Amino acid sequence: MDSPTSLADGPLPTSGGRAEASCAGLSEAEAARRRARYGANELRRGGSGILALVAAALANPLVAILIAAAATSGVLGDVLGAMIIAVIVLLSLVLNATLGFRSQRAAERLREEITPMATVCRDGRWQDRPRRELVPGDLIRLSAGDRIPADARLLDARDFHVQQAALTGESLPVEKEPASADARTGPEAKGRVFLGSSVVAGTAVAEVEATGAATAFGEVAARLDERPPLTEFERGLKDFAGLIMRTVVMLVLLVLLVGVVLHRPPLETLLFALALAVGLTPEFMPMITTVTLARGAVRMARRRVIVRHLAAIEDFGSMTVLLSDKTGTLTRGDTAVDGTWDASGRSSARTSQLAVLNAAFETGTRSPLDAAILRDCAASSEGWSKLDEIPLDFERRRMSVVVQRGGERWLIAKGAPESVLPACSQCESGDDMVPFDPPRRAECQRTYEAMGERGLRVLAIAWRPVETQARYTASDEAGMALAGFVSFVDPLMPGVAKAVHALASDGIPLKVLTGDNPRVARYTCEQAGLDPGRVVTGEELRGMSETALGLLAARTQVFALVTPEQKYRIVMALKARGEVVGFLGDGVNDAPSLHAADVGISVAHAADIARDSADILLREGNLEVLHAGVLEGRRAFANVMKYLFMGTSSNFGNMFSMVVGALVLPFLPMLPAQILLNNFLYDLAQTTIPSDNVDAAQLRGPQRWSVPLIRRFMVGIGPVSSLYDLLTFYVLIHWLHATAETFHTGWFIESLATQTLVVFVIRTHGNPLRSRPAVPLVASVVAVVAVGLALPWTPLAGVFGFVPLPPAFFAFLVIAACSYLLLVQVLKRRFMQVARPRRVKPRP
Ligand SMILES: Nc1ncnc2c1ncn2[C@@H]1O[C@H](COP(=O)(O)OP(=O)(O)OP(=O)(O)O)[C@@H](O)[C@H]1O
Ligand SMILES: [Mg+2]
């Protein structure tokens, strides 16, 4: 049997004969010539190249001021000092940019693996080709769920509605149809469609007029691909950066003030203050986040999960509830026909014939139900031609085609029995036609309900003879004769029950939102190991307030017969209750919900607009990989938190002690170049955090971002570190009678050791001896501490002003470091409790 694609090969019904005349489209050779002339159909976006990254890093005003101050001090005589500062700053910029760049490229390459396609006529045949291969003059076919791939002029359209809010701000879909006399060229032109909009209903054939950069709204379209609003995680990072910057500004001002009051050399004081600010700024934070998330993305890709926006990984880890469509997500979606029946449930070849005619000529949606009918039913559509189509919409839940053969002209409808039966006034019984009276309706209802109880999906088939008309619309679907039913088996995806259980035990309950009927929904959910409880239908949601809906949604496992709009309302209602909502879906009808959810998850074979609305794509629609992805998200989250805890505890404490030191000591507690070196080594030790192991306990529940938690940690643990620094000061001055050089060296080593080693305590919520760090982390921390200890005995000692230290210092160092780590371990529990998900407070 023919596939739906090639069946539609024939000329489409046309309004002016144009489509017919040009339906040959371009030849491959001509398309290649045009591509050479007009270029590929893609938008070059301002790159995230390595130069852009370096530029972004240099834009940090602190770095700029620091280099300027160093240059000034160089001009005034301290050339060596100036050079050291410049070299360290540059090294750290380069390290930062290259690591971030590599990860970003890795993540981008993964995204490119999913090529957006368009249906185009080449060499007289409709075929799916990558969108980037389109050229002006190509004929394209558009149907519900497609993104418009280029600017084009409509040649033919059926109930064709596009959403072009991004171009015009008008959020309601507008109808488009071929218009020869329309002089308008903008989005308001009736006969034109533009890149940056999408098809919400109907079908059309159009001729491409402009591609790539030549399109009218290329810029807008490129922006659509970026995710505009900040995710919860990104908002958190921003708040955190704000907190740090305020602290930095205060400390720098304080140091400068002290310098002025105590008549310290102004340039040296300024350099000291700036070095301090650099030491305190988590300048590696964006890099660490990118690297961590990109690592997560690469690991997820190995499990065939593609992340379209890096930040979504973190949200994936914070997800507190997952809403899912049924077909193609819980079930395999490769539906097969179970049988074709007449109205009273006897096997029927006639129903099969009508179903095939309907499915063969349907172009508006690419549905697995149609594919199954064409594959599994023995009937053929030969000799019939199509006059018109009334496309599917998800409120009406049915679609029709008008076909003719010889003098016969039929409208054939198929759709949900709940919506087809009311449009019927007669019913076929054997070769007779009988009135569709209440007893017969009741019998029919029992027939399809019995199929539903067994988990079979059911479509009703109805028909009626029609007169010739220019157009047919949904109002023609009335007074039909019910022919019977087609039942489909839609087997469960393997491993679903296990995955549902695993998700639930890791804190993510699953709720099913389906347009299918309650019986099938209940059956499928039971099979999937989900207790359906009371199944709520879309009908009950009408007129319900958001609060009431939220309450109901929190208690309900399964919603059936819901429209796309109701799916969206459920997402919003749960979000308003403070849930982090994940939505898994693959259809046009899921696009609004995918967009609205905190994490939109779709599958690779989904409709364009569903895919484009999603943050995460599963290359195999499989809940098991989704569960694995959630754990990756939590892992990435935990590792980013380690970096933040590090930066806000010991590092913060050290820099604070520096201020106190500047106040009480007769000399600077550490030279500016030493502070920068210290900070550089410290950053270096942390570059391996993204690959660290995460405790199983931390993967067990949703992880939520919390600035108050970080602040608590900062003011709780920071001072402990400062206390130790002051102790070091005391020991160095009073016991070891340190000179300025010995003091600088001693404190350099002590602060480097404590602020890097503390990672082993901070990286786990439990006992550090029970939680194994990853090898690279151990290696980098040990290496950095070793370098710090060895520095005074190397040729670099002279450059930085380090001197060898007496053995007594090292004895002190060991005791101090060990007791410090112990103290942090004891205190951390009080400050590390990760916030439980908020349940009631609405999120913005
Ligand atoms: N190609 C089609 N022809 C006729 N009716 C259709 C077609 N596709 C869907 N329908 C009807 O519309 C209803 C809702 O569509 P669909 O099943 O895609 O919704 P959904 O919310 O995505 O549910 P699911 O969980 O099954 O994916 C179907 O149950 C069916 O009755
Ligand atoms: Mg669906």
PDB file of N, CA, C and O in Angstrom, residues 188-231:
ATOM      1  N   GLU A 188       0.859  41.290   7.371  1.00  0.00           N
ATOM      2  CA  GLU A 188      -0.600  41.430   7.240  1.00  0.00           C
ATOM      3  C   GLU A 188      -1.065  40.945   5.858  1.00  0.00           C
ATOM      4  O   GLU A 188      -2.259  40.773   5.640  1.00  0.00           O
ATOM      5  N   ALA A 189      -0.144  40.724   4.912  1.00  0.00           N
ATOM      6  CA  ALA A 189      -0.532  40.250   3.580  1.00  0.00           C
ATOM      7  C   ALA A 189      -1.219  38.899   3.697  1.00  0.00           C
ATOM      8  O   ALA A 189      -0.689  37.980   4.321  1.00  0.00           O
ATOM      9  N   LYS A 190      -2.388  38.794   3.086  1.00  0.00           N
ATOM     10  CA  LYS A 190      -3.187  37.572   3.197  1.00  0.00           C
ATOM     11  C   LYS A 190      -2.510  36.368   2.560  1.00  0.00           C
ATOM     12  O   LYS A 190      -2.605  35.250   3.042  1.00  0.00           O
ATOM     13  N   GLY A 191      -1.810  36.645   1.447  1.00  0.00           N
ATOM     14  CA  GLY A 191      -1.308  35.529   0.644  1.00  0.00           C
ATOM     15  C   GLY A 191       0.142  35.180   0.917  1.00  0.00           C
ATOM     16  O   GLY A 191       0.754  34.419   0.165  1.00  0.00           O
ATOM     17  N   ARG A 192       0.737  35.734   1.993  1.00  0.00           N
ATOM     18  CA  ARG A 192       2.153  35.455   2.243  1.00  0.00           C
ATOM     19  C   ARG A 192       2.372  34.941   3.656  1.00  0.00           C
ATOM     20  O   ARG A 192       1.677  35.332   4.588  1.00  0.00           O
ATOM     21  N   VAL A 193       3.372  34.058   3.787  1.00  0.00           N
ATOM     22  CA  VAL A 193       3.766  33.598   5.122  1.00  0.00           C
ATOM     23  C   VAL A 193       5.250  33.842   5.302  1.00  0.00           C
ATOM     24  O   VAL A 193       5.985  33.932   4.331  1.00  0.00           O
ATOM     25  N   PHE A 194       5.678  33.944   6.571  1.00  0.00           N
ATOM     26  CA  PHE A 194       7.036  34.390   6.844  1.00  0.00           C
ATOM     27  C   PHE A 194       7.767  33.505   7.838  1.00  0.00           C
ATOM     28  O   PHE A 194       7.151  32.970   8.772  1.00  0.00           O
ATOM     29  N   LEU A 195       9.069  33.413   7.613  1.00  0.00           N
ATOM     30  CA  LEU A 195       9.939  32.766   8.580  1.00  0.00           C
ATOM     31  C   LEU A 195       9.706  33.424   9.937  1.00  0.00           C
ATOM     32  O   LEU A 195       9.594  34.650  10.001  1.00  0.00           O
ATOM     33  N   GLY A 196       9.607  32.633  10.997  1.00  0.00           N
ATOM     34  CA  GLY A 196       9.348  33.209  12.308  1.00  0.00           C
ATOM     35  C   GLY A 196       7.915  32.979  12.740  1.00  0.00           C
ATOM     36  O   GLY A 196       7.526  33.326  13.845  1.00  0.00           O
ATOM     37  N   SER A 197       7.088  32.410  11.852  1.00  0.00           N
ATOM     38  CA  SER A 197       5.722  32.073  12.248  1.00  0.00           C
ATOM     39  C   SER A 197       5.517  30.570  12.088  1.00  0.00           C
ATOM     40  O   SER A 197       6.396  29.873  11.596  1.00  0.00           O
ATOM     41  N   SER A 198       4.360  30.080  12.517  1.00  0.00           N
ATOM     42  CA  SER A 198       4.130  28.644  12.424  1.00  0.00           C
ATOM     43  C   SER A 198       2.666  28.358  12.104  1.00  0.00           C
ATOM     44  O   SER A 198       1.801  29.210  12.286  1.00  0.00           O
ATOM     45  N   VAL A 199       2.418  27.134  11.633  1.00  0.00           N
ATOM     46  CA  VAL A 199       1.070  26.759  11.204  1.00  0.00           C
ATOM     47  C   VAL A 199       0.339  26.140  12.389  1.00  0.00           C
ATOM     48  O   VAL A 199       0.836  25.185  12.994  1.00  0.00           O
ATOM     49  N   VAL A 200      -0.826  26.683  12.744  1.00  0.00           N
ATOM     50  CA  VAL A 200      -1.572  26.060  13.837  1.00  0.00           C
ATOM     51  C   VAL A 200      -2.679  25.149  13.333  1.00  0.00           C
ATOM     52  O   VAL A 200      -3.093  24.240  14.029  1.00  0.00           O
ATOM     53  N   ALA A 201      -3.162  25.388  12.130  1.00  0.00           N
ATOM     54  CA  ALA A 201      -4.202  24.502  11.586  1.00  0.00           C
ATOM     55  C   ALA A 201      -4.186  24.563  10.079  1.00  0.00           C
ATOM     56  O   ALA A 201      -3.753  25.549   9.490  1.00  0.00           O
ATOM     57  N   GLY A 202      -4.667  23.510   9.450  1.00  0.00           N
ATOM     58  CA  GLY A 202      -4.840  23.487   8.012  1.00  0.00           C
ATOM     59  C   GLY A 202      -3.597  23.090   7.236  1.00  0.00           C
ATOM     60  O   GLY A 202      -2.582  22.705   7.811  1.00  0.00           O
ATOM     61  N   THR A 203      -3.737  23.200   5.916  1.00  0.00           N
ATOM     62  CA  THR A 203      -2.628  22.821   5.051  1.00  0.00           C
ATOM     63  C   THR A 203      -2.482  23.866   3.961  1.00  0.00           C
ATOM     64  O   THR A 203      -3.429  24.604   3.680  1.00  0.00           O
ATOM     65  N   ALA A 204      -1.312  23.919   3.341  1.00  0.00           N
ATOM     66  CA  ALA A 204      -1.099  24.850   2.240  1.00  0.00           C
ATOM     67  C   ALA A 204       0.068  24.393   1.392  1.00  0.00           C
ATOM     68  O   ALA A 204       0.916  23.624   1.839  1.00  0.00           O
ATOM     69  N   VAL A 205       0.061  24.865   0.145  1.00  0.00           N
ATOM     70  CA  VAL A 205       1.233  24.728  -0.708  1.00  0.00           C
ATOM     71  C   VAL A 205       1.684  26.146  -1.007  1.00  0.00           C
ATOM     72  O   VAL A 205       0.861  27.027  -1.245  1.00  0.00           O
ATOM     73  N   ALA A 206       3.000  26.389  -0.946  1.00  0.00           N
ATOM     74  CA  ALA A 206       3.496  27.742  -1.133  1.00  0.00           C
ATOM     75  C   ALA A 206       4.792  27.723  -1.918  1.00  0.00           C
ATOM     76  O   ALA A 206       5.488  26.712  -1.958  1.00  0.00           O
ATOM     77  N   GLU A 207       5.075  28.879  -2.530  1.00  0.00           N
ATOM     78  CA  GLU A 207       6.329  28.998  -3.276  1.00  0.00           C
ATOM     79  C   GLU A 207       7.276  29.885  -2.490  1.00  0.00           C
ATOM     80  O   GLU A 207       6.925  30.994  -2.092  1.00  0.00           O
ATOM     81  N   VAL A 208       8.482  29.386  -2.259  1.00  0.00           N
ATOM     82  CA  VAL A 208       9.459  30.133  -1.468  1.00  0.00           C
ATOM     83  C   VAL A 208       9.887  31.374  -2.230  1.00  0.00           C
ATOM     84  O   VAL A 208      10.189  31.312  -3.420  1.00  0.00           O
ATOM     85  N   GLU A 209       9.872  32.522  -1.523  1.00  0.00           N
ATOM     86  CA  GLU A 209      10.296  33.775  -2.165  1.00  0.00           C
ATOM     87  C   GLU A 209      11.640  34.261  -1.662  1.00  0.00           C
ATOM     88  O   GLU A 209      12.402  34.845  -2.406  1.00  0.00           O
ATOM     89  N   ALA A 210      11.898  34.058  -0.385  1.00  0.00           N
ATOM     90  CA  ALA A 210      13.175  34.529   0.163  1.00  0.00           C
ATOM     91  C   ALA A 210      13.657  33.548   1.221  1.00  0.00           C
ATOM     92  O   ALA A 210      12.854  32.982   1.959  1.00  0.00           O
ATOM     93  N   THR A 211      14.957  33.346   1.286  1.00  0.00           N
ATOM     94  CA  THR A 211      15.505  32.399   2.256  1.00  0.00           C
ATOM     95  C   THR A 211      16.582  33.074   3.099  1.00  0.00           C
ATOM     96  O   THR A 211      17.083  34.140   2.734  1.00  0.00           O
ATOM     97  N   GLY A 212      16.951  32.439   4.199  1.00  0.00           N
ATOM     98  CA  GLY A 212      18.076  32.859   5.036  1.00  0.00           C
ATOM     99  C   GLY A 212      18.038  34.330   5.396  1.00  0.00           C
ATOM    100  O   GLY A 212      16.998  34.864   5.794  1.00  0.00           O
ATOM    101  N   ALA A 213      19.168  35.007   5.218  1.00  0.00           N
ATOM    102  CA  ALA A 213      19.288  36.394   5.639  1.00  0.00           C
ATOM    103  C   ALA A 213      18.385  37.325   4.831  1.00  0.00           C
ATOM    104  O   ALA A 213      18.110  38.439   5.258  1.00  0.00           O
ATOM    105  N   ALA A 214      17.923  36.872   3.646  1.00  0.00           N
ATOM    106  CA  ALA A 214      17.077  37.726   2.816  1.00  0.00           C
ATOM    107  C   ALA A 214      15.635  37.764   3.309  1.00  0.00           C
ATOM    108  O   ALA A 214      14.832  38.548   2.817  1.00  0.00           O
ATOM    109  N   THR A 215      15.278  36.935   4.292  1.00  0.00           N
ATOM    110  CA  THR A 215      13.897  36.916   4.771  1.00  0.00           C
ATOM    111  C   THR A 215      13.593  38.197   5.548  1.00  0.00           C
ATOM    112  O   THR A 215      14.502  38.850   6.073  1.00  0.00           O
ATOM    113  N   ALA A 216      12.294  38.524   5.600  1.00  0.00           N
ATOM    114  CA  ALA A 216      11.909  39.795   6.205  1.00  0.00           C
ATOM    115  C   ALA A 216      12.148  39.822   7.715  1.00  0.00           C
ATOM    116  O   ALA A 216      12.499  40.849   8.287  1.00  0.00           O
ATOM    117  N   PHE A 217      11.961  38.670   8.372  1.00  0.00           N
ATOM    118  CA  PHE A 217      12.017  38.680   9.838  1.00  0.00           C
ATOM    119  C   PHE A 217      13.043  37.697  10.378  1.00  0.00           C
ATOM    120  O   PHE A 217      12.850  37.096  11.422  1.00  0.00           O
ATOM    121  N   GLY A 218      14.132  37.533   9.615  1.00  0.00           N
ATOM    122  CA  GLY A 218      15.179  36.597  10.012  1.00  0.00           C
ATOM    123  C   GLY A 218      15.657  36.846  11.438  1.00  0.00           C
ATOM    124  O   GLY A 218      15.812  35.922  12.235  1.00  0.00           O
ATOM    125  N   GLU A 219      15.834  38.126  11.750  1.00  0.00           N
ATOM    126  CA  GLU A 219      16.335  38.483  13.082  1.00  0.00           C
ATOM    127  C   GLU A 219      15.395  37.980  14.176  1.00  0.00           C
ATOM    128  O   GLU A 219      15.795  37.409  15.167  1.00  0.00           O
ATOM    129  N   VAL A 220      14.106  38.248  13.940  1.00  0.00           N
ATOM    130  CA  VAL A 220      13.090  37.829  14.912  1.00  0.00           C
ATOM    131  C   VAL A 220      13.115  36.313  15.064  1.00  0.00           C
ATOM    132  O   VAL A 220      13.085  35.773  16.169  1.00  0.00           O
ATOM    133  N   ALA A 221      13.209  35.629  13.917  1.00  0.00           N
ATOM    134  CA  ALA A 221      13.189  34.169  13.949  1.00  0.00           C
ATOM    135  C   ALA A 221      14.379  33.642  14.733  1.00  0.00           C
ATOM    136  O   ALA A 221      14.264  32.684  15.497  1.00  0.00           O
ATOM    137  N   ALA A 222      15.536  34.277  14.564  1.00  0.00           N
ATOM    138  CA  ALA A 222      16.731  33.825  15.279  1.00  0.00           C
ATOM    139  C   ALA A 222      16.535  34.010  16.775  1.00  0.00           C
ATOM    140  O   ALA A 222      16.939  33.176  17.581  1.00  0.00           O
ATOM    141  N   ARG A 223      15.879  35.107  17.128  1.00  0.00           N
ATOM    142  CA  ARG A 223      15.667  35.368  18.554  1.00  0.00           C
ATOM    143  C   ARG A 223      14.723  34.342  19.167  1.00  0.00           C
ATOM    144  O   ARG A 223      14.845  33.979  20.322  1.00  0.00           O
ATOM    145  N   LEU A 224      13.774  33.854  18.351  1.00  0.00           N
ATOM    146  CA  LEU A 224      12.822  32.869  18.852  1.00  0.00           C
ATOM    147  C   LEU A 224      13.529  31.607  19.315  1.00  0.00           C
ATOM    148  O   LEU A 224      13.056  30.887  20.181  1.00  0.00           O
ATOM    149  N   ASP A 225      14.676  31.317  18.664  1.00  0.00           N
ATOM    150  CA  ASP A 225      15.387  30.093  19.001  1.00  0.00           C
ATOM    151  C   ASP A 225      16.073  30.195  20.346  1.00  0.00           C
ATOM    152  O   ASP A 225      16.436  29.203  20.950  1.00  0.00           O
ATOM    153  N   GLU A 226      16.310  31.439  20.775  1.00  0.00           N
ATOM    154  CA  GLU A 226      16.904  31.576  22.091  1.00  0.00           C
ATOM    155  C   GLU A 226      15.771  31.550  23.099  1.00  0.00           C
ATOM    156  O   GLU A 226      14.645  31.892  22.791  1.00  0.00           O
ATOM    157  N   ARG A 227      16.125  31.168  24.324  1.00  0.00           N
ATOM    158  CA  ARG A 227      15.067  31.103  25.316  1.00  0.00           C
ATOM    159  C   ARG A 227      15.039  32.425  26.052  1.00  0.00           C
ATOM    160  O   ARG A 227      15.963  32.767  26.766  1.00  0.00           O
ATOM    161  N   PRO A 228      13.968  33.214  25.853  1.00  0.00           N
ATOM    162  CA  PRO A 228      14.029  34.556  26.408  1.00  0.00           C
ATOM    163  C   PRO A 228      14.027  34.650  27.939  1.00  0.00           C
ATOM    164  O   PRO A 228      14.957  35.195  28.502  1.00  0.00           O
ATOM    165  N   PRO A 229      13.057  34.111  28.651  1.00  0.00           N
ATOM    166  CA  PRO A 229      13.049  34.404  30.081  1.00  0.00           C
ATOM    167  C   PRO A 229      14.109  33.586  30.808  1.00  0.00           C
ATOM    168  O   PRO A 229      14.467  32.496  30.369  1.00  0.00           O
ATOM    169  N   LEU A 230      14.629  34.144  31.881  1.00  0.00           N
ATOM    170  CA  LEU A 230      15.630  33.423  32.663  1.00  0.00           C
ATOM    171  C   LEU A 230      14.988  32.223  33.354  1.00  0.00           C
ATOM    172  O   LEU A 230      13.857  32.294  33.804  1.00  0.00           O
ATOM    173  N   THR A 231      15.721  31.140  33.451  1.00  0.00           N
ATOM    174  CA  THR A 231      15.223  30.006  34.217  1.00  0.00           C
ATOM    175  C   THR A 231      15.438  30.308  35.699  1.00  0.00           C
ATOM    176  O   THR A 231      16.158  31.235  36.055  1.00  0.00           O
TER     177      THR A 231
END
